[in-house]
């Protein structure tokens, strides 16, 4: 599959390396492609370009920019380039400002989520929340003593979630489908929980697992 990743940070780079490892083609999109030249050179045949170039390249897309810039980045990518495509949304609506006793704040209010805003504005994209509540270093083939961790996903399009589940299978995750886009109201705040041990005790190597009775 050709995957266009919107982003130039740790998440975009980690996931791009994972897609390459599993036989996909990747292109990263940024407002400033020159800053990815070194990375792309070390990860051939990965490519880097403008947001719209990466969005046009991808049969499936990954959104991996700062949450506050997510809508702007998608506008830069071009709504037409999203039409009909799976958009894996790894973003979190983290507000500016330091955590309070390790607890981050979101710029979204109760009863809403960033992905609902994005799905509403870019209605032709098939958004699936994934990868938002684990560190970038553990996104691809995570190794934990407790076995494969759980990736909570949600979105309105069943076929899109099936595509993402196939990717998560390759990447070594157990997928837990939490339903429609509104479930992002629950999945996005898992990021806050995930970060607390990091901010309090500098522990950043963990992941969630759903245990069933
Ligand atoms: N870091 C993690 O371990 C982790 C784990 C799970 C989820 N996440 C989430 O994944 C997303 C990416 O995280 P990250 O740590 O890789 O990167 P980040 O530092 O949160 O964000 C950097 C990215 O945001 C883009 N950006 C910033 N302002 C922008 C604007 N005004 N318009 C367009 N793009 C803009 C940058 O684009 P340019 O290249 O154009 O400057 C760059 O690609 C975030 O939403 C984060 O909450 C992060």
Coordinates of N, CA and C and ligand atoms in Angstrom, one line a residue:
X1 N 0.8 -1.2 0.0 CA 0.0 0.0 0.0 C 0.9 1.3 0.0
X2 N 0.4 2.3 -0.7 CA 1.1 3.6 -0.6 C 0.5 4.4 0.5
X3 N 1.4 4.8 1.5 CA 0.9 5.5 2.7 C 1.5 6.9 2.7
X4 N 0.6 7.9 2.8 CA 1.1 9.3 3.0 C 0.9 9.7 4.4
X5 N 2.0 10.1 5.0 CA 2.0 10.5 6.4 C 2.1 12.0 6.5
X6 N 1.1 12.6 7.1 CA 1.1 14.1 7.3 C 1.8 14.3 8.7
X7 N 3.0 14.8 8.6 CA 3.8 15.0 9.8 C 5.3 14.8 9.6
X8 N 6.1 15.4 10.5 CA 7.5 15.3 10.4 C 8.1 15.0 11.7
X9 N 7.3 14.7 12.7 CA 7.8 14.5 14.1 C 8.1 13.0 14.3
X10 N 8.2 12.7 15.6 CA 8.6 11.3 16.0 C 7.5 10.3 15.6
X11 N 6.3 10.7 15.7 CA 5.2 9.7 15.3 C 5.2 9.4 13.8
X12 N 5.3 10.5 13.0 CA 5.3 10.3 11.5 C 6.5 9.4 11.2
X13 N 7.7 9.7 11.8 CA 8.9 9.0 11.4 C 8.8 7.5 11.9
X14 N 8.3 7.3 13.1 CA 8.3 5.9 13.6 C 7.3 5.1 12.8
X15 N 6.1 5.7 12.5 CA 5.2 4.9 11.7 C 5.6 4.7 10.3
X16 N 6.3 5.7 9.7 CA 6.8 5.5 8.3 C 7.8 4.4 8.3
X17 N 8.7 4.4 9.3 CA 9.7 3.3 9.3 C 9.0 1.9 9.5
X18 N 7.9 1.9 10.2 CA 7.1 0.7 10.4 C 6.5 0.2 9.1
X19 N 5.9 1.2 8.4 CA 5.3 0.8 7.1 C 6.3 0.3 6.1
X20 N 7.5 1.0 6.1 CA 8.6 0.5 5.2 C 9.0 -0.9 5.6
X21 N 9.2 -1.2 6.9 CA 9.6 -2.5 7.4 C 8.6 -3.6 6.9
X22 N 7.3 -3.2 6.8 CA 6.3 -4.2 6.5 C 5.9 -4.1 5.0
X23 N 6.8 -3.5 4.2 CA 6.6 -3.6 2.7 C 5.8 -2.6 2.1
X24 N 5.4 -1.5 2.8 CA 4.6 -0.5 2.1 C 5.5 0.6 1.6
X25 N 4.9 1.5 0.8 CA 5.7 2.7 0.3 C 5.2 3.9 1.1
X26 N 6.1 4.8 1.4 CA 5.7 5.9 2.2 C 6.2 7.2 1.7
X27 N 5.4 8.3 2.0 CA 5.8 9.7 1.7 C 5.4 10.5 2.9
X28 N 6.3 11.3 3.5 CA 6.0 12.1 4.6 C 5.7 13.5 4.0
X29 N 4.7 14.2 4.7 CA 4.3 15.6 4.2 C 4.6 16.6 5.4
X30 N 5.1 17.7 5.0 CA 5.4 18.7 6.0 C 5.3 20.1 5.3
X31 N 5.3 21.2 6.1 CA 5.4 22.5 5.5 C 6.8 22.8 5.1
X32 N 7.8 22.0 5.5 CA 9.2 22.3 5.2 C 9.9 21.0 4.9
X33 N 9.8 20.6 3.7 CA 10.4 19.2 3.3 C 11.9 19.1 3.5
X34 N 12.6 20.2 3.5 CA 14.0 20.2 3.6 C 14.5 19.6 4.9
X35 N 13.6 19.8 5.9 CA 14.1 19.2 7.2 C 14.0 17.7 7.3
X36 N 13.3 17.1 6.3 CA 13.2 15.6 6.3 C 14.2 15.0 5.3
X37 N 15.1 15.8 4.7 CA 16.0 15.2 3.7 C 16.9 14.2 4.3
X38 N 17.5 14.5 5.4 CA 18.4 13.6 6.1 C 17.7 12.3 6.4
X39 N 16.5 12.4 7.0 CA 15.7 11.2 7.4 C 15.4 10.3 6.2
X40 N 14.9 11.0 5.2 CA 14.5 10.3 4.0 C 15.7 9.5 3.3
X41 N 16.9 10.2 3.4 CA 18.1 9.6 2.9 C 18.5 8.4 3.6
X42 N 18.2 8.4 4.9 CA 18.5 7.2 5.7 C 17.5 6.1 5.6
X43 N 16.3 6.4 5.1 CA 15.2 5.5 5.0 C 14.7 5.3 3.6
X44 N 15.6 5.1 2.7 CA 15.2 4.9 1.3 C 14.4 3.7 1.2
X45 N 13.4 3.6 0.3 CA 13.0 4.6 -0.7 C 11.9 5.6 -0.1
X46 N 11.9 5.9 1.2 CA 11.0 6.9 1.7 C 11.1 8.2 1.0
X47 N 10.0 8.9 0.8 CA 10.1 10.3 0.2 C 9.5 11.3 1.2
X48 N 9.8 12.6 0.9 CA 9.3 13.7 1.7 C 8.9 14.8 0.8
X49 N 7.8 15.5 1.1 CA 7.4 16.6 0.3 C 6.4 17.4 1.0
X50 N 5.6 18.2 0.3 CA 4.6 19.1 0.9 C 3.4 18.2 1.4
X51 N 2.6 18.8 2.3 CA 1.5 18.1 2.8 C 0.6 17.6 1.7
X52 N 0.3 18.4 0.7 CA -0.5 18.0 -0.4 C 0.1 16.9 -1.3
X53 N 1.4 16.9 -1.4 CA 2.1 15.8 -2.2 C 1.9 14.5 -1.5
X54 N 2.1 14.5 -0.1 CA 2.0 13.2 0.6 C 0.6 12.7 0.6
X55 N -0.4 13.7 0.7 CA -1.8 13.3 0.7 C -2.2 12.7 -0.6
X56 N -1.7 13.3 -1.7 CA -2.0 12.8 -3.0 C -1.4 11.4 -3.3
X57 N -0.2 11.3 -2.7 CA 0.6 10.0 -2.9 C -0.1 8.8 -2.2
X58 N -0.7 9.1 -1.0 CA -1.2 8.0 -0.2 C -2.5 7.4 -0.7
X59 N -2.6 6.1 -0.7 CA -3.9 5.4 -0.8 C -4.5 5.4 0.5
X60 N -3.7 5.4 1.6 CA -4.1 5.6 3.0 C -3.2 6.6 3.6
X61 N -3.8 7.4 4.5 CA -3.1 8.5 5.1 C -3.0 8.3 6.6
X62 N -1.9 8.9 7.2 CA -1.7 9.0 8.6 C -1.6 10.5 9.0
X63 N -2.4 10.9 10.0 CA -2.4 12.3 10.5 C -1.6 12.3 11.7
X64 N -0.4 12.9 11.7 CA 0.5 12.8 12.8 C 1.2 14.2 13.1
X65 N 0.3 15.2 13.2 CA 0.8 16.6 13.5 C 0.3 17.0 14.9
X66 N 0.8 18.1 15.4 CA 0.4 18.7 16.7 C -1.2 18.8 16.6
X67 N -1.9 18.4 17.7 CA -3.3 18.4 17.6 C -3.9 19.7 17.2
X68 N -3.4 20.8 17.8 CA -3.9 22.2 17.5 C -3.8 22.5 16.0
X69 N -2.9 21.9 15.3 CA -2.7 22.2 13.9 C -3.3 21.1 13.0
X70 N -4.0 20.2 13.6 CA -4.5 19.1 12.7 C -5.4 19.5 11.6
X71 N -6.4 20.4 11.9 CA -7.3 20.9 10.8 C -6.5 21.7 9.8
X72 N -5.6 22.5 10.2 CA -4.8 23.3 9.3 C -4.0 22.4 8.4
X73 N -3.4 21.4 9.0 CA -2.6 20.4 8.2 C -3.5 19.7 7.1
X74 N -4.7 19.4 7.5 CA -5.6 18.7 6.5 C -6.0 19.7 5.5
X75 N -6.2 20.9 5.8 CA -6.6 21.9 4.8 C -5.4 22.1 3.8
X76 N -4.2 22.1 4.4 CA -3.0 22.1 3.6 C -2.8 20.9 2.7
X77 N -3.3 19.8 3.2 CA -3.2 18.5 2.4 C -4.2 18.6 1.2
X78 N -5.3 19.3 1.5 CA -6.3 19.4 0.4 C -7.4 18.4 0.6
X79 N -8.6 18.9 0.8 CA -9.8 18.0 1.1 C -9.9 17.0 0.0
X80 N -9.7 17.4 -1.2 CA -9.9 16.4 -2.4 C -8.9 15.3 -2.3
X81 N -7.7 15.5 -1.7 CA -6.8 14.4 -1.5 C -7.1 13.4 -0.4
X82 N -8.1 13.8 0.4 CA -8.6 12.9 1.5 C -9.7 12.0 1.0
X83 N -10.4 12.5 0.0 CA -11.7 11.9 -0.4 C -11.6 10.4 -0.6
X84 N -12.4 9.7 0.2 CA -12.5 8.2 0.1 C -11.4 7.4 0.7
X85 N -10.4 8.2 1.3 CA -9.2 7.5 1.8 C -9.3 7.2 3.3
X86 N -8.7 6.1 3.8 CA -8.6 5.9 5.2 C -7.6 6.9 5.8
X87 N -8.0 7.6 6.8 CA -7.1 8.6 7.5 C -6.9 8.1 8.9
X88 N -5.7 7.5 9.2 CA -5.4 7.1 10.5 C -5.0 8.3 11.4
X89 N -5.8 8.6 12.4 CA -5.7 9.8 13.2 C -4.9 9.5 14.5
X90 N -3.7 9.8 14.5 CA -2.8 9.6 15.7 C -2.8 10.8 16.7
X91 N -3.5 11.8 16.3 CA -3.3 13.1 17.1 C -4.0 13.1 18.4
X92 N -3.6 14.0 19.3 CA -4.2 14.3 20.5 C -4.4 15.8 20.7
X93 N -5.6 16.2 21.2 CA -5.8 17.7 21.4 C -5.2 18.3 22.6
X94 N -3.9 18.2 22.7 CA -3.2 18.7 23.9 C -3.1 20.2 23.8
X95 N -3.5 20.8 24.9 CA -3.5 22.3 25.0 C -2.0 22.7 25.4
X96 N -1.8 24.0 25.1 CA -0.5 24.6 25.5 C -0.4 24.6 27.0
X97 N 0.7 24.7 27.5 CA 0.9 24.8 29.0 C 1.4 23.5 29.6
X98 N 2.1 23.6 30.7 CA 2.7 22.4 31.3 C 1.6 21.5 32.0
X99 N 2.0 20.2 32.1 CA 1.0 19.4 32.8 C 0.9 19.8 34.3
X100 N -0.2 19.5 34.9 CA -0.4 19.8 36.3 C -0.3 18.5 37.1
X101 N 0.7 18.4 37.9 CA 1.0 17.1 38.6 C 1.0 15.9 37.6
X102 N 1.6 16.2 36.5 CA 1.7 15.1 35.5 C 0.5 15.0 34.6
X103 N -0.5 15.8 34.8 CA -1.8 15.6 34.0 C -1.9 16.7 32.9
X104 N -1.9 16.3 31.7 CA -2.0 17.2 30.5 C -3.4 17.7 30.4
X105 N -3.6 18.9 29.8 CA -4.9 19.4 29.5 C -5.2 19.3 28.0
X106 N -6.5 19.2 27.7 CA -6.9 19.2 26.3 C -7.6 20.5 25.9
X107 N -7.5 20.8 24.7 CA -8.3 22.0 24.2 C -9.7 21.7 23.8
X108 N -10.0 20.4 23.7 CA -11.4 20.0 23.5 C -12.2 20.0 24.8
X109 N -13.5 20.2 24.7 CA -14.3 20.2 26.0 C -14.9 18.8 26.2
X110 N -15.6 18.7 27.3 CA -16.3 17.4 27.5 C -17.4 17.2 26.5
X111 N -17.6 15.9 26.2 CA -18.7 15.6 25.2 C -18.3 15.9 23.7
X112 N -17.0 16.0 23.5 CA -16.5 16.1 22.1 C -15.1 15.5 22.0
X113 N -14.6 15.5 20.8 CA -13.2 15.0 20.6 C -12.7 15.7 19.3
X114 N -11.4 15.6 19.2 CA -10.7 16.2 18.0 C -11.2 15.5 16.8
X115 N -11.2 14.1 16.9 CA -11.5 13.4 15.6 C -12.9 13.7 15.1
X116 N -13.9 13.9 16.1 CA -15.2 14.3 15.6 C -15.2 15.6 14.8
X117 N -14.4 16.6 15.3 CA -14.3 17.9 14.6 C -13.7 17.6 13.2
X118 N -12.7 16.8 13.1 CA -12.0 16.5 11.8 C -12.9 15.8 10.9
X119 N -13.6 14.8 11.4 CA -14.5 14.0 10.5 C -15.6 14.8 10.0
X120 N -16.1 15.8 10.8 CA -17.2 16.7 10.4 C -16.7 17.6 9.3
X121 N -15.5 18.2 9.5 CA -15.0 19.2 8.5 C -14.5 18.5 7.2
X122 N -13.9 17.3 7.3 CA -13.4 16.6 6.2 C -14.2 15.3 6.0
X123 N -15.5 15.5 5.6 CA -16.5 14.4 5.7 C -16.1 13.3 4.7
X124 N -15.4 13.6 3.6 CA -15.1 12.6 2.7 C -13.9 11.7 3.1
X125 N -13.2 12.0 4.1 CA -12.1 11.2 4.7 C -12.8 10.1 5.6
X126 N -12.1 9.0 5.6 CA -12.6 7.9 6.4 C -11.7 7.7 7.6
X127 N -12.0 8.5 8.7 CA -11.1 8.6 9.8 C -11.2 7.4 10.7
X128 N -10.0 7.0 11.2 CA -9.9 5.9 12.2 C -8.9 6.4 13.3
X129 N -9.3 6.5 14.5 CA -8.4 6.8 15.6 C -7.5 5.6 15.9
X130 N -6.2 5.8 16.0 CA -5.3 4.8 16.3 C -4.0 5.4 16.7
X131 N -3.2 4.7 17.4 CA -1.8 5.1 17.8 C -1.7 6.3 18.7
X132 N -2.8 6.8 19.2 CA -2.7 8.1 19.9 C -2.3 7.9 21.4
X133 N -2.5 6.6 21.9 CA -2.2 6.5 23.3 C -1.1 5.5 23.6
X134 N 0.0 5.6 22.9 CA 1.2 4.9 23.1 C 2.4 5.7 22.6
X135 N 3.5 5.6 23.2 CA 4.7 6.4 22.8 C 5.2 5.9 21.4
X136 N 5.8 6.9 20.7 CA 6.2 6.6 19.3 C 7.2 5.4 19.2
X137 N 8.0 5.2 20.3 CA 8.9 4.2 20.3 C 8.3 2.8 20.4
X138 N 7.1 2.7 20.7 CA 6.4 1.4 20.9 C 5.3 1.2 19.8
X139 N 5.2 2.0 18.8 CA 4.1 1.9 17.9 C 4.2 0.7 16.9
X140 N 5.5 0.3 16.7 CA 5.7 -0.7 15.7 C 6.3 -1.9 16.4
X141 N 5.6 -3.1 16.3 CA 6.1 -4.3 16.9 C 6.6 -4.1 18.3
X142 N 5.7 -3.7 19.2 CA 6.0 -3.4 20.6 C 6.4 -4.8 21.3
X143 N 7.3 -4.7 22.2 CA 7.7 -5.9 23.0 C 7.4 -5.6 24.4
X144 N 6.4 -6.3 25.0 CA 6.1 -6.1 26.4 C 6.0 -7.5 27.0
X145 N 6.4 -7.6 28.3 CA 6.3 -8.9 29.0 C 4.9 -9.5 29.0
X146 N 3.9 -8.6 29.0 CA 2.5 -9.1 29.0 C 1.9 -9.5 27.7
X147 N 2.7 -9.5 26.7 CA 2.2 -9.9 25.3 C 1.8 -8.7 24.5
X148 N 1.1 -9.0 23.4 CA 0.7 -7.9 22.5 C -0.3 -6.9 23.3
X149 N 0.0 -5.6 23.3 CA -0.9 -4.7 23.9 C -2.1 -4.4 23.0
X150 N -3.1 -3.7 23.6 CA -4.3 -3.4 22.9 C -4.3 -2.0 22.3
X151 N -4.7 -2.0 21.0 CA -4.8 -0.6 20.4 C -6.3 -0.4 20.2
X152 N -6.8 0.7 20.9 CA -8.2 1.0 20.8 C -8.4 1.9 19.6
X153 N -9.3 1.5 18.8 CA -9.6 2.3 17.6 C -11.1 2.6 17.5
X154 N -11.4 3.6 16.7 CA -12.8 3.9 16.5 C -12.9 4.7 15.2
X155 N -14.1 4.7 14.7 CA -14.4 5.4 13.4 C -15.7 5.0 12.8
X156 N -16.3 5.7 11.9 CA -17.6 5.5 11.4 C -17.6 4.4 10.2
X157 N -16.5 4.2 9.7 CA -16.4 3.4 8.4 C -15.8 2.0 8.7
X158 N -16.7 1.0 8.6 CA -16.3 -0.4 9.0 C -15.1 -0.9 8.1
X159 N -15.2 -0.6 6.8 CA -14.1 -1.1 5.9 C -12.8 -0.4 6.3
X160 N -12.8 0.9 6.6 CA -11.6 1.6 7.0 C -11.0 1.0 8.2
X161 N -11.9 0.6 9.2 CA -11.3 0.0 10.4 C -10.8 -1.4 10.1
X162 N -11.3 -2.1 9.1 CA -10.7 -3.3 8.8 C -9.3 -3.2 8.2
X163 N -9.2 -2.1 7.3 CA -7.8 -1.8 6.8 C -6.9 -1.5 7.9
X164 N -7.3 -0.7 8.9 CA -6.4 -0.3 10.0 C -6.1 -1.6 10.8
X165 N -7.1 -2.4 11.0 CA -6.8 -3.6 11.8 C -5.8 -4.5 11.1
X166 N -5.8 -4.6 9.8 CA -4.8 -5.3 9.1 C -3.4 -4.7 9.3
X167 N -3.3 -3.4 9.3 CA -2.0 -2.8 9.6 C -1.6 -3.1 11.0
X168 N -2.5 -3.0 12.0 CA -2.2 -3.2 13.4 C -1.8 -4.7 13.6
X169 N -2.4 -5.6 12.8 CA -1.9 -7.0 12.9 C -0.4 -7.1 12.5
X170 N -0.1 -6.4 11.4 CA 1.3 -6.4 10.9 C 2.2 -5.8 12.0
X171 N 1.7 -4.7 12.6 CA 2.6 -4.0 13.6 C 2.6 -4.6 15.0
X172 N 1.9 -5.8 15.1 CA 2.0 -6.5 16.4 C 1.1 -6.1 17.5
X173 N -0.1 -5.6 17.1 CA -1.1 -5.1 18.1 C -2.3 -6.0 18.1
X174 N -3.0 -6.0 19.3 CA -4.4 -6.6 19.3 C -5.3 -5.4 19.1
X175 N -6.1 -5.4 18.1 CA -7.0 -4.3 17.9 C -8.3 -4.5 18.7
X176 N -8.7 -3.4 19.3 CA -10.0 -3.4 20.0 C -10.8 -2.2 19.5
X177 N -11.9 -2.6 18.7 CA -12.7 -1.7 18.0 C -13.8 -1.1 19.0
X178 N -13.7 0.2 19.3 CA -14.6 0.8 20.3 C -15.8 1.4 19.6
X179 N -16.0 1.2 18.3 CA -17.2 1.7 17.7 C -17.0 3.0 16.9
X180 N -18.0 3.9 16.9 CA -18.0 5.0 16.0 C -17.2 6.2 16.5
X181 N -17.2 7.2 15.7 CA -16.3 8.4 15.9 C -16.4 8.9 17.4
X182 N -17.6 8.9 17.9 CA -17.8 9.4 19.3 C -16.9 8.8 20.3
X183 N -16.5 7.5 20.1 CA -15.6 6.8 21.0 C -14.3 7.5 21.2
X184 N -13.9 8.4 20.2 CA -12.7 9.2 20.4 C -12.7 10.0 21.6
X185 N -13.9 10.4 22.1 CA -14.1 11.1 23.4 C -13.4 10.3 24.5
X186 N -13.4 9.0 24.4 CA -12.8 8.1 25.4 C -11.4 7.8 25.1
X187 N -11.1 7.6 23.8 CA -9.8 7.1 23.4 C -8.7 8.2 23.5
X188 N -9.1 9.4 23.1 CA -8.1 10.5 23.1 C -7.6 10.8 24.5
X189 N -8.4 10.8 25.6 CA -7.9 11.0 26.9 C -7.0 9.9 27.5
X190 N -7.0 8.8 26.8 CA -6.0 7.7 27.2 C -4.6 8.2 27.1
X191 N -4.4 9.2 26.2 CA -3.1 9.8 26.1 C -2.7 10.5 27.4
X192 N -3.7 11.2 28.0 CA -3.4 11.9 29.3 C -2.9 10.9 30.3
X193 N -3.7 9.7 30.4 CA -3.3 8.7 31.4 C -2.0 8.1 31.1
X194 N -1.7 7.8 29.7 CA -0.5 7.2 29.3 C 0.7 8.1 29.7
X195 N 0.6 9.4 29.7 CA 1.7 10.3 29.9 C 2.0 10.5 31.4
X196 N 1.1 10.2 32.3 CA 1.3 10.5 33.7 C 2.5 9.8 34.3
X197 N 2.7 8.5 34.1 CA 3.9 7.9 34.7 C 5.2 8.5 34.1
X198 N 5.1 9.0 32.9 CA 6.3 9.7 32.3 C 6.6 11.0 33.0
X199 N 5.6 11.8 33.1 CA 5.8 13.1 33.7 C 6.2 13.0 35.2
X200 N 5.6 12.0 35.9 CA 5.8 11.9 37.4 C 7.1 11.1 37.7
X201 N 7.4 10.1 36.9 CA 8.5 9.2 37.3 C 9.5 8.9 36.1
X202 N 9.3 9.6 35.0 CA 10.1 9.4 33.8 C 10.0 8.0 33.3
X203 N 8.8 7.4 33.4 CA 8.5 6.1 32.9 C 7.7 6.2 31.6
X204 N 8.3 5.9 30.5 CA 7.6 6.1 29.2 C 7.4 4.8 28.4
X205 N 7.7 3.7 29.0 CA 7.7 2.4 28.3 C 6.6 1.5 28.8
X206 N 5.4 1.8 28.4 CA 4.2 1.0 28.8 C 3.2 1.1 27.7
X207 N 2.2 0.2 27.8 CA 1.1 0.3 26.8 C -0.2 -0.3 27.5
X208 N -1.3 0.0 27.0 CA -2.6 -0.5 27.6 C -2.9 -1.9 27.0
X209 N -3.5 -2.7 27.9 CA -4.0 -4.0 27.4 C -5.4 -4.2 28.1
X210 N -6.4 -4.6 27.2 CA -7.7 -4.9 27.7 C -7.8 -6.4 28.1
X211 N -8.1 -6.6 29.4 CA -8.2 -8.0 29.9 C -9.7 -8.4 30.0
X212 N -10.0 -9.6 29.5 CA -11.4 -10.0 29.5 C -11.6 -11.1 30.5
X213 N -12.8 -11.1 31.1 CA -13.2 -12.1 32.0 C -13.8 -13.3 31.4
Ligands
LIG1 N1 5.2 11.7 20.4 C1 4.6 10.6 20.8 O1 5.1 9.7 21.3 C2 3.1 10.6 20.5 C3 2.4 9.4 20.8 C4 1.0 9.3 20.4 C5 0.4 10.3 19.8 N2 1.1 11.5 19.6 C6 0.4 12.6 18.9 O2 0.8 12.5 17.5 C7 0.9 13.8 17.0 C8 2.3 14.1 16.5 O3 3.2 14.0 17.6 P1 4.8 14.2 17.4 O4 5.4 14.1 18.7 O5 5.3 13.3 16.3 O6 4.9 15.7 16.8 P2 4.6 17.1 17.4 O7 5.9 17.7 17.9 O8 3.4 17.0 18.3 O9 4.2 17.9 16.1 C9 5.0 18.2 15.1 C10 4.3 18.2 13.8 O10 3.2 19.1 13.9 C11 3.2 19.9 12.7 N3 2.7 21.2 12.9 C12 2.9 22.0 14.0 N4 2.3 23.2 13.8 C13 1.7 23.1 12.6 C14 0.8 24.0 11.9 N5 0.5 25.2 12.3 N6 0.3 23.6 10.7 C15 0.6 22.4 10.2 N7 1.4 21.5 10.8 C16 1.9 21.9 12.0 C17 4.7 19.9 12.3 O11 4.7 20.2 10.9 P3 5.9 20.9 10.1 O12 6.8 19.7 9.8 O13 5.2 21.4 8.9 O14 6.5 21.9 11.0 C18 5.1 18.5 12.6 O15 4.8 17.6 11.6 C19 0.5 14.8 18.1 O16 -0.9 15.1 17.9 C20 0.7 14.0 19.4 O17 -0.2 14.3 20.4 C21 2.4 11.6 19.9

